[in-house]
Coordinates of C-alpha atoms in Angstrom, one line a residue:
M1074 CA 0.0 0.0 0.0
L1075 CA 1.0 3.7 -0.4
R1076 CA 1.9 5.4 2.9
I1077 CA 3.2 9.0 3.7
R1078 CA 5.7 9.5 6.4
H1079 CA 8.8 11.6 7.4
E1080 CA 12.2 10.8 8.9
V1081 CA 13.1 14.3 10.0
N1082 CA 11.0 17.2 11.3
G1083 CA 10.5 20.2 9.2
G1084 CA 8.2 21.8 6.6
P1085 CA 6.0 20.0 4.0
E1086 CA 9.1 19.1 2.0
V1087 CA 10.1 16.4 4.5
L1088 CA 7.1 14.3 3.6
F1089 CA 7.6 11.4 1.2
A1090 CA 5.6 8.5 -0.2
E1091 CA 6.6 4.8 0.1
E1092 CA 5.3 1.3 -0.3
A1093 CA 4.4 -0.5 3.0
D1094 CA 2.8 -3.6 4.1
V1095 CA -1.0 -3.5 4.9
P1096 CA -1.4 -3.4 8.7
V1097 CA -3.2 -6.0 10.7
A1098 CA -6.1 -5.2 13.0
G1099 CA -5.4 -6.1 16.6
A1100 CA -7.8 -6.7 19.5
G1101 CA -10.6 -4.1 19.5
Q1102 CA -9.5 -2.7 16.1
L1103 CA -10.7 -2.4 12.6
L1104 CA -8.7 -2.5 9.4
V1105 CA -10.2 0.1 7.0
R1106 CA -9.6 0.7 3.3
V1107 CA -9.2 4.4 3.4
A1108 CA -11.3 6.7 1.2
A1109 CA -10.5 10.1 2.9
V1110 CA -8.1 11.4 5.4
G1111 CA -8.5 14.8 7.2
V1112 CA -5.5 17.0 7.5
T1113 CA -5.4 18.9 10.8
L1114 CA -3.3 21.8 12.1
P1115 CA -2.1 19.7 15.1
T1116 CA -0.6 17.1 12.7
V1117 CA 1.0 19.8 10.6
R1118 CA 2.5 21.4 13.7
K1119 CA 3.9 18.0 14.9
V1120 CA 5.8 17.7 11.6
R1121 CA 7.2 21.2 11.7
E1122 CA 7.8 21.6 15.5
G1123 CA 8.1 18.0 16.9
S1124 CA 11.2 16.9 18.7
E1125 CA 11.3 13.8 16.6
P1126 CA 9.3 12.2 13.8
V1127 CA 6.2 10.3 14.8
P1128 CA 3.7 8.3 12.7
F1129 CA 0.8 10.5 11.5
G1130 CA -2.4 10.2 13.3
G1131 CA -5.6 11.6 11.9
E1132 CA -9.2 11.4 10.9
V1133 CA -10.0 8.6 8.5
A1134 CA -13.1 7.4 6.7
G1135 CA -13.4 4.3 4.6
T1136 CA -14.7 0.8 4.4
V1137 CA -14.0 -2.0 7.0
V1138 CA -12.2 -4.9 5.4
A1139 CA -11.3 -6.9 8.5
T1140 CA -12.0 -6.9 12.2
G1141 CA -9.6 -7.8 15.0
P1142 CA -10.2 -10.2 17.9
G1143 CA -13.0 -9.4 20.2
V1144 CA -14.8 -6.9 17.8
T1145 CA -18.5 -7.4 17.8
G1146 CA -20.1 -4.1 16.9
F1147 CA -18.7 -3.8 13.3
R1148 CA -18.4 -6.0 10.3
A1149 CA -16.6 -6.0 7.0
G1150 CA -18.2 -3.9 4.3
E1151 CA -19.5 -1.2 6.6
R1152 CA -18.5 2.4 6.0
V1153 CA -17.0 4.1 9.0
T1154 CA -15.0 7.1 10.2
G1155 CA -12.8 7.4 13.2
L1156 CA -9.4 8.4 14.6
C1157 CA -6.3 6.6 13.6
F1158 CA -3.3 7.1 16.0
A1159 CA -0.5 5.9 13.7
D1160 CA -0.1 5.8 9.9
A1161 CA -3.3 7.6 9.0
Y1162 CA -1.9 8.9 5.8
A1163 CA -2.1 5.6 4.0
E1164 CA -4.3 3.4 1.7
Y1165 CA -5.2 1.2 4.7
A1166 CA -5.5 2.2 8.3
V1167 CA -6.2 0.7 11.7
L1168 CA -9.0 2.3 13.8
H1169 CA -9.9 1.7 17.4
T1170 CA -13.6 0.8 17.8
A1171 CA -14.0 3.1 20.8
M1172 CA -13.4 6.1 18.5
T1173 CA -15.1 4.8 15.3
S1174 CA -18.6 5.3 14.1
R1175 CA -20.7 4.4 11.0
I1176 CA -21.3 6.8 8.2
P1177 CA -24.9 7.4 7.2
A1178 CA -25.9 6.1 3.8
D1179 CA -26.5 9.6 2.4
A1180 CA -23.1 11.0 3.4
S1181 CA -19.7 10.6 1.6
A1182 CA -16.4 9.7 3.2
V1183 CA -15.1 13.2 2.5
E1184 CA -18.1 14.7 4.2
A1185 CA -17.7 12.4 7.2
V1186 CA -14.1 13.5 7.6
A1187 CA -15.0 17.1 7.4
L1188 CA -17.9 16.8 9.9
V1189 CA -17.2 14.3 12.7
R1190 CA -14.1 15.3 14.5
S1191 CA -14.3 19.0 13.7
G1192 CA -18.0 19.1 14.6
L1193 CA -17.4 17.3 17.9
V1194 CA -14.6 19.7 18.8
A1195 CA -16.7 22.7 17.8
R1196 CA -19.7 21.5 19.8
G1197 CA -17.6 20.6 22.8
A1198 CA -15.9 23.9 22.9
Y1199 CA -19.1 25.8 22.4
E1200 CA -20.8 23.8 25.2
A1201 CA -17.8 24.3 27.5
A1202 CA -18.2 28.1 27.1
R1203 CA -21.8 27.9 28.5
V1204 CA -23.0 30.5 25.9
E1205 CA -26.3 32.2 26.9
P1206 CA -28.8 33.5 24.3
G1207 CA -28.0 37.1 23.5
E1208 CA -24.3 36.9 24.2
S1209 CA -21.5 37.8 21.8
V1210 CA -19.1 35.1 20.5
L1211 CA -15.8 35.5 18.7
V1212 CA -14.4 32.5 16.9
T1213 CA -10.7 32.4 16.0
A1214 CA -9.4 30.3 13.1
A1215 CA -12.9 30.8 11.8
A1216 CA -12.1 29.6 8.3
S1217 CA -10.8 26.3 9.6
A1218 CA -12.8 23.1 9.6
V1219 CA -13.6 23.5 13.3
G1220 CA -14.1 27.2 13.1
T1221 CA -16.6 27.0 10.3
L1222 CA -18.7 24.6 12.4
A1223 CA -18.2 26.7 15.6
L1224 CA -19.7 29.7 13.8
Q1225 CA -22.7 27.7 12.8
Y1226 CA -23.2 26.4 16.4
A1227 CA -23.0 29.9 17.7
K1228 CA -25.7 31.2 15.3
A1229 CA -28.0 28.2 15.9
G1230 CA -27.5 28.7 19.7
G1231 CA -28.9 32.2 19.7
A1232 CA -25.8 34.3 20.1
K1233 CA -26.6 38.0 19.5
R1234 CA -23.4 38.7 17.8
V1235 CA -21.1 36.2 16.1
V1236 CA -17.7 37.5 14.9
A1237 CA -15.1 35.6 12.9
A1238 CA -11.4 36.2 13.4
V1239 CA -9.2 35.3 10.4
S1240 CA -5.7 35.8 9.1
S1241 CA -6.6 37.7 5.9
A1242 CA -9.3 39.8 4.5
D1243 CA -9.8 37.5 1.5
K1244 CA -11.6 35.0 3.9
A1245 CA -14.2 37.5 4.9
D1246 CA -16.9 36.6 2.4
F1247 CA -16.4 32.9 3.1
V1248 CA -17.0 33.2 6.9
R1249 CA -19.9 35.6 6.5
G1250 CA -21.5 32.9 4.3
L1251 CA -21.3 30.5 7.3
G1252 CA -23.0 32.9 9.7
A1253 CA -20.5 35.5 10.9
D1254 CA -22.1 38.9 11.5
E1255 CA -18.7 40.6 11.4
V1256 CA -15.1 39.8 10.5
V1257 CA -11.9 40.9 12.2
L1258 CA -8.3 40.3 11.3
Y1259 CA -5.7 39.0 13.8
G1260 CA -3.6 42.2 13.3
D1261 CA -6.5 44.5 14.2
A1262 CA -6.0 46.7 17.2
D1263 CA -8.8 45.5 19.5
W1264 CA -10.7 42.8 17.6
S1265 CA -13.9 45.0 18.0
G1266 CA -14.5 43.6 21.5
P1267 CA -15.4 43.0 24.2
Y1268 CA -16.9 39.5 23.8
D1269 CA -18.7 37.4 26.3
V1270 CA -17.2 34.2 24.8
I1271 CA -14.1 33.5 22.7
L1272 CA -13.6 30.1 21.1
D1273 CA -9.9 29.9 20.3
G1274 CA -8.5 27.5 17.8
V1275 CA -5.1 29.2 17.3
G1276 CA -3.4 29.7 20.7
G1277 CA 0.3 30.8 20.8
E1278 CA 0.8 34.5 20.4
L1279 CA -2.9 35.1 19.8
L1280 CA -3.9 34.1 23.3
G1281 CA -2.9 37.6 24.7
P1282 CA -5.1 39.7 22.4
A1283 CA -7.9 37.1 22.8
V1284 CA -7.9 37.5 26.6
R1285 CA -7.8 41.3 26.3
A1286 CA -10.9 41.2 24.1
L1287 CA -12.9 39.4 26.8
A1288 CA -15.8 41.3 28.5
T1289 CA -16.2 41.4 32.2
G1290 CA -17.1 37.9 33.3
G1291 CA -16.1 36.5 29.8
R1292 CA -15.0 33.0 29.0
L1293 CA -12.3 31.9 26.7
V1294 CA -12.2 28.2 25.6
A1295 CA -8.9 27.1 24.2
F1296 CA -9.0 24.0 22.1
S1297 CA -5.9 24.4 19.8
S1298 CA -2.6 22.7 19.9
G1299 CA -0.8 26.0 19.7
G1300 CA 0.0 26.3 23.4
G1301 CA 0.8 29.8 24.7
T1302 CA 0.6 31.5 28.1
V1303 CA -1.8 33.9 29.7
E1304 CA -1.1 36.4 32.5
A1305 CA -3.4 35.6 35.4
Y1306 CA -3.7 39.3 36.0
E1307 CA -5.4 39.8 32.6
L1308 CA -8.1 37.3 33.7
L1309 CA -8.3 38.8 37.2
V1310 CA -9.1 42.4 36.1
R1311 CA -11.9 41.2 33.9
G1312 CA -13.3 38.6 36.3
A1313 CA -12.9 36.3 33.3
S1314 CA -12.1 32.6 33.0
M1315 CA -10.1 30.4 30.6
I1316 CA -11.2 26.8 29.9
G1317 CA -9.3 24.1 28.1
F1318 CA -11.1 21.6 25.9
Q1319 CA -9.9 18.3 24.3
M1320 CA -12.2 16.0 22.4
R1321 CA -10.2 12.9 23.1
A1322 CA -10.7 13.3 26.9
V1323 CA -14.5 13.2 26.3
A1324 CA -14.3 10.2 23.9
T1325 CA -12.2 8.1 26.3
G1326 CA -13.6 9.4 29.7
K1327 CA -17.3 10.0 28.9
P1328 CA -18.2 7.5 26.1
E1329 CA -22.0 8.0 26.5
L1330 CA -21.7 11.7 26.1
Y1331 CA -19.4 11.2 23.1
E1332 CA -22.0 8.9 21.5
R1333 CA -24.9 11.3 22.2
R1334 CA -23.0 14.3 20.7
L1335 CA -22.1 12.2 17.6
R1336 CA -25.8 11.3 17.0
E1337 CA -26.8 14.9 17.4
L1338 CA -24.1 16.0 15.0
W1339 CA -25.5 13.9 12.2
Q1340 CA -29.0 15.0 13.0
L1341 CA -28.0 18.7 12.7
R1342 CA -26.4 17.9 9.4
A1343 CA -29.5 16.2 8.2
A1344 CA -31.6 19.1 9.3
G1345 CA -29.4 21.6 7.4
T1346 CA -28.3 23.3 10.6
L1347 CA -24.7 22.4 10.0
R1348 CA -22.9 22.5 6.7
T1349 CA -19.4 21.2 6.0
A1350 CA -16.9 23.2 4.0
V1351 CA -14.2 21.3 2.1
H1352 CA -11.4 23.4 0.7
E1353 CA -9.9 20.7 -1.6
E1354 CA -9.6 17.0 -2.1
I1355 CA -5.9 16.3 -2.7
P1356 CA -4.3 13.0 -3.8
L1357 CA -2.6 11.1 -0.9
A1358 CA 0.7 11.2 -2.7
E1359 CA 0.5 15.1 -2.7
A1360 CA 0.3 15.3 1.1
A1361 CA 3.1 17.9 1.2
R1362 CA 0.8 20.3 -0.8
A1363 CA -2.0 19.7 1.8
H1364 CA 0.4 20.6 4.7
A1365 CA 1.6 23.7 2.8
L1366 CA -2.0 24.9 2.4
I1367 CA -2.6 24.8 6.1
E1368 CA 0.8 26.2 7.1
Q1369 CA 0.2 29.2 4.9
R1370 CA -3.3 29.6 6.3
R1371 CA -4.8 29.5 2.8
N1372 CA -7.5 26.9 3.4
L1373 CA -11.2 27.7 3.6
G1374 CA -12.6 24.7 5.4
K1375 CA -11.3 21.2 5.5
V1376 CA -8.3 19.9 3.5
V1377 CA -8.8 16.2 2.7
L1378 CA -6.4 13.6 1.3
V1379 CA -7.9 11.0 -1.0
P1380 CA -6.0 7.8 -1.8

């Protein structure tokens, strides 16, 4: 099978394609013939900034071709999507059943990759913020796969003012089309605040201006892999709070909540409340181009690799 990997850390140029053996599903695992792979900012950052090369994890959708020992809830031939923790950029991947779900008959593999993980993160971050009807919400990385869905959650939840923060003005029409009432750029002086809630998918150097844009009693939910630090005094003077959110913690620690949110996600998609945005479907062998798109902040929605 074709597989993408890297032997040194660096930019997109360090990725290369190779032939590899098809993996074997272990206990509680599924072997899936891959139809779509989601490219995420955390994965791109691990390649660029990691201390050593690690196998690619990621969101995968495809068809089950074999089940491992002890698997009873899935069978060969079913279309599924889930998280792969190693060698996701490949024609075949191994998924753990605990973080795998079926794809509805009327949805494509590409749509599943664009919706499930990103939608669960957007929903979880939004819920963690405890947004009240009539409050104002700012979403950073608003043109990303998670950001596009977070905007829609905020609009559907009754936020009075939903503002998208993006890296460049050429993304403004795109995010407005997904529900943003206003658009601000990261380089703007005050981000047109204050805001009751900020959903931050960037982190790093943007955490400072994000906290300063909070209203009195505001809440910032950080769900990115970008790290960063916040001065406690900045929160203190605003009576504000900062909340961390990670989807994997919910999936492994609260499986019933994870399943409920997953069902609701597909229901919202069926009702037209949530729409996925796919920037481009890129051949697996061109994974370097996909990473470059995300590093350069040029994507509008999800970037998907297709074997």
